[in-house]
């Protein structure tokens, strides 16, 4: 079909119309949208409907409202501002913005709000305003819509809200108490006391409890009193919501019935409020398969019929919540057999055969036996049993390689051999004892030999060692002894099993002694001792060495000898008692030391008293133990060494008794008795301490050490490290001082506390007294006597000396030297005369001074009979050579002096006289010797005689000055 051909002009106009039409089609919707949008910006859509209700169970406000129809028709996206307030509060308690897009169905809008306080406590009001999301203009608020509380109701007494009785642990809760109409609440409290926040007004009081806990009890009680004393109380239960069941699993024991178990969690809610469990198929949760019961764990059982695959759900719920757990299983893979029952045994000396019964489940079982040995080791034995048609089938297993006469505990459990899932419970344990066998090993035996008249007494001891196995009940011990030399018939004796020692008498020959243990089956192998022949040769007593205690016992060492195949150490557990409970221990030949502990006692007592005896034989501090070390070769023992020692030394019981104290003014010597060092001492005396201190003040004696007592007093301590020393001298003491002193013996454990002192007083120093007497007393006596006889002393010691100026014997005409007057020698009675010989002295003695004075000077000079007096130095001078040597004697008078020695010396040259004059004023008085020449021939010439006479001068003692003072 062909289209008609249109003119070209017509076609062009039609295209223009089409273009205009298309433009209008686009602009029209845009205009509509613009108009609508402009209206949204300027038009508000107020709330036209508002309704409020409350859900008291959930404590929730339900708000419903709507807006004008045009907003729904325009399907506007709108925002709503919602405010909530309470009637007793001036401010808004909650503000929230709610956004929603309206639809044309004009469904009302809904919003919920959960209150933090019970809605019954007070009235709540809600208001709403709205705006389009595209607009910036909010509508006016709606009026407050109020849902009333119970605070405005007509009540006769106080009430507590909320009403629910269960509170979740860890949560916060606010409660209120509303008073009766017109009544004021006076008190609102909680018990047990917890931390609360209180908000009050006149009629309503609030209590907020934070972080609820069951620690103070699962129940919390609230009490409310109004002004009339009316009481309202409420009790609340604090607990936990249920947790998901733990260890949820299912099994079968007979392929007929399935049991599911799980472990429940603590909720702290009990009785009718405790968790409730429901087990159901997952596909049918409302149909319960069984009723659960809970004790240690929860379980629920039901018949499974022919169904093998199960999918079950357990639901647990309580007033605070609900939880579920699901389990899928195949019954064939959940076989959990019942425990074997009726277990019994058959025994030999080394085997136990266990028998048991179990319920036949029609499947193959894999069983396991457990045998608990006396040492705590466990032996397991497994075996597989085929099922048969019998209802109760007996099974057995044999355990081999056991010890004779030993008690074992055995039990059995089983599991599915195919698709093993879990062992059954153990059967009841069975205690079984194997039968007796021949004893294995040897007894450990020892002896103590005591010489007696005609022979020796041998005390034999025996005990069971860890290597000895009785393999039954020991009923007796057999002791046999035989003389080795002559091969005589052996003697034997049997003892009950309660004995572990005996005493026999033997002569001085060598003997072989054996001991065997016997049970109801046979004897053990014999243990042998060889007693050597007694000899009369006295052996030197072994010196006892000292050993030390340690934390583990007493350490003992000895010198090893290669010839011995073992060593034995014996000792007494009670060395101060008889019998002393002798013990011994053997050591290998390559051993040279050992620690003997307090638990070495191995007495043969097979009873519950063994532990008590073990504690009784413990080494005691302060007790001296004696150890003997023997070397053994071919069952023949020889004593090698002796040791003594303590587990721990203690201080001595007594102090040394000081018998003698020798005192000096600066020392004291102490002597004490010999200290007892016998076995009763609690330690080895190592020496002595001497403590000294003055009663007043501290001690600082030379050579001592300081020792501080508990009362902070200070002593001087001297140590004597030789325990044999019985004497000590303390030096450097102070005279006339009171001291306290004590002597203490010390051991390795120290010494006893210092309690008593001995007091001594040092005497005065006699040398000092003598010195004081000589220096003080004697001069004082002399001074007293001199003062008493002053005149006599003065006449004797200091006679009056006449002045030469007043003497009539002086002559002023003959000669002068300077201003001094010259005395004629024949007119003076000299005090010192020098003679040429002893004969002249004898001639002078009878001559009186009066006779000498009566002789005229002229006669003496002319007749060469004068006394020539010359200065001298109290020595015999050598005069110029003369025909014969002469001896001179000097007589001294302290009243005479020459100013210058050189001037008085007749043999000095004249030039020295003037040089010596300058020192006249400073010379001290010096006694002078004068030489008297009785014969003329004593001088060489007459000129010399004249010079000597002219050189003699008399000087008054009162005119001599020394250092500016008169003598």
mmCIF file with all atom_site columns, N, CA and C in Angstrom, residues 655-660 671-675 743 758:
data_model
loop_
_atom_site.group_PDB
_atom_site.id
_atom_site.type_symbol
_atom_site.label_atom_id
_atom_site.label_alt_id
_atom_site.label_comp_id
_atom_site.label_asym_id
_atom_site.label_entity_id
_atom_site.label_seq_id
_atom_site.pdbx_PDB_ins_code
_atom_site.Cartn_x
_atom_site.Cartn_y
_atom_site.Cartn_z
_atom_site.occupancy
_atom_site.B_iso_or_equiv
_atom_site.pdbx_formal_charge
_atom_site.auth_seq_id
_atom_site.auth_comp_id
_atom_site.auth_asym_id
_atom_site.auth_atom_id
_atom_site.pdbx_PDB_model_num
ATOM 1  N N  . UNK A 1 655 ? 76.458 -22.479 133.243 1.00 0.00 ? 655 UNK A N  1
ATOM 2  C CA . UNK A 1 655 ? 77.626 -21.630 133.070 1.00 0.00 ? 655 UNK A CA 1
ATOM 3  C C  . UNK A 1 655 ? 78.781 -22.167 133.906 1.00 0.00 ? 655 UNK A C  1
ATOM 4  N N  . UNK A 1 656 ? 80.030 -21.906 133.485 1.00 0.00 ? 656 UNK A N  1
ATOM 5  C CA . UNK A 1 656 ? 81.172 -22.321 134.316 1.00 0.00 ? 656 UNK A CA 1
ATOM 6  C C  . UNK A 1 656 ? 81.105 -21.664 135.697 1.00 0.00 ? 656 UNK A C  1
ATOM 7  N N  . UNK A 1 657 ? 81.522 -22.417 136.716 1.00 0.00 ? 657 UNK A N  1
ATOM 8  C CA . UNK A 1 657 ? 81.511 -21.904 138.089 1.00 0.00 ? 657 UNK A CA 1
ATOM 9  C C  . UNK A 1 657 ? 82.865 -21.274 138.370 1.00 0.00 ? 657 UNK A C  1
ATOM 10 N N  . UNK A 1 658 ? 82.882 -19.959 138.550 1.00 0.00 ? 658 UNK A N  1
ATOM 11 C CA . UNK A 1 658 ? 84.127 -19.239 138.841 1.00 0.00 ? 658 UNK A CA 1
ATOM 12 C C  . UNK A 1 658 ? 84.459 -19.444 140.323 1.00 0.00 ? 658 UNK A C  1
ATOM 13 N N  . UNK A 1 659 ? 85.599 -20.117 140.550 1.00 0.00 ? 659 UNK A N  1
ATOM 14 C CA . UNK A 1 659 ? 85.997 -20.448 141.922 1.00 0.00 ? 659 UNK A CA 1
ATOM 15 C C  . UNK A 1 659 ? 86.934 -19.416 142.544 1.00 0.00 ? 659 UNK A C  1
ATOM 16 N N  . UNK A 1 660 ? 87.704 -18.718 141.732 1.00 0.00 ? 660 UNK A N  1
ATOM 17 C CA . UNK A 1 660 ? 88.714 -17.829 142.281 1.00 0.00 ? 660 UNK A CA 1
ATOM 18 C C  . UNK A 1 660 ? 88.763 -16.563 141.461 1.00 0.00 ? 660 UNK A C  1
ATOM 19 N N  . UNK A 1 671 ? 89.352 -17.751 137.553 1.00 0.00 ? 671 UNK A N  1
ATOM 20 C CA . UNK A 1 671 ? 89.629 -19.186 137.456 1.00 0.00 ? 671 UNK A CA 1
ATOM 21 C C  . UNK A 1 671 ? 88.331 -19.930 137.679 1.00 0.00 ? 671 UNK A C  1
ATOM 22 N N  . UNK A 1 672 ? 88.058 -20.915 136.835 1.00 0.00 ? 672 UNK A N  1
ATOM 23 C CA . UNK A 1 672 ? 86.818 -21.671 136.951 1.00 0.00 ? 672 UNK A CA 1
ATOM 24 C C  . UNK A 1 672 ? 87.088 -23.162 136.842 1.00 0.00 ? 672 UNK A C  1
ATOM 25 N N  . UNK A 1 673 ? 86.091 -23.922 137.258 1.00 0.00 ? 673 UNK A N  1
ATOM 26 C CA . UNK A 1 673 ? 86.212 -25.379 137.250 1.00 0.00 ? 673 UNK A CA 1
ATOM 27 C C  . UNK A 1 673 ? 86.158 -25.910 135.835 1.00 0.00 ? 673 UNK A C  1
ATOM 28 N N  . UNK A 1 674 ? 86.649 -27.099 135.650 1.00 0.00 ? 674 UNK A N  1
ATOM 29 C CA . UNK A 1 674 ? 86.565 -27.774 134.355 1.00 0.00 ? 674 UNK A CA 1
ATOM 30 C C  . UNK A 1 674 ? 85.103 -27.996 133.995 1.00 0.00 ? 674 UNK A C  1
ATOM 31 N N  . UNK A 1 675 ? 84.767 -27.668 132.746 1.00 0.00 ? 675 UNK A N  1
ATOM 32 C CA . UNK A 1 675 ? 83.373 -27.781 132.310 1.00 0.00 ? 675 UNK A CA 1
ATOM 33 C C  . UNK A 1 675 ? 83.093 -29.217 131.876 1.00 0.00 ? 675 UNK A C  1
ATOM 34 N N  . UNK A 1 743 ? 81.278 -15.302 133.084 1.00 0.00 ? 743 UNK A N  1
ATOM 35 C CA . UNK A 1 743 ? 81.953 -16.236 132.176 1.00 0.00 ? 743 UNK A CA 1
ATOM 36 C C  . UNK A 1 743 ? 80.896 -17.175 131.612 1.00 0.00 ? 743 UNK A C  1
ATOM 37 N N  . UNK A 1 758 ? 78.589 -11.315 138.222 1.00 0.00 ? 758 UNK A N  1
ATOM 38 C CA . UNK A 1 758 ? 79.372 -11.265 139.471 1.00 0.00 ? 758 UNK A CA 1
ATOM 39 C C  . UNK A 1 758 ? 79.987 -9.881  139.545 1.00 0.00 ? 758 UNK A C  1
#
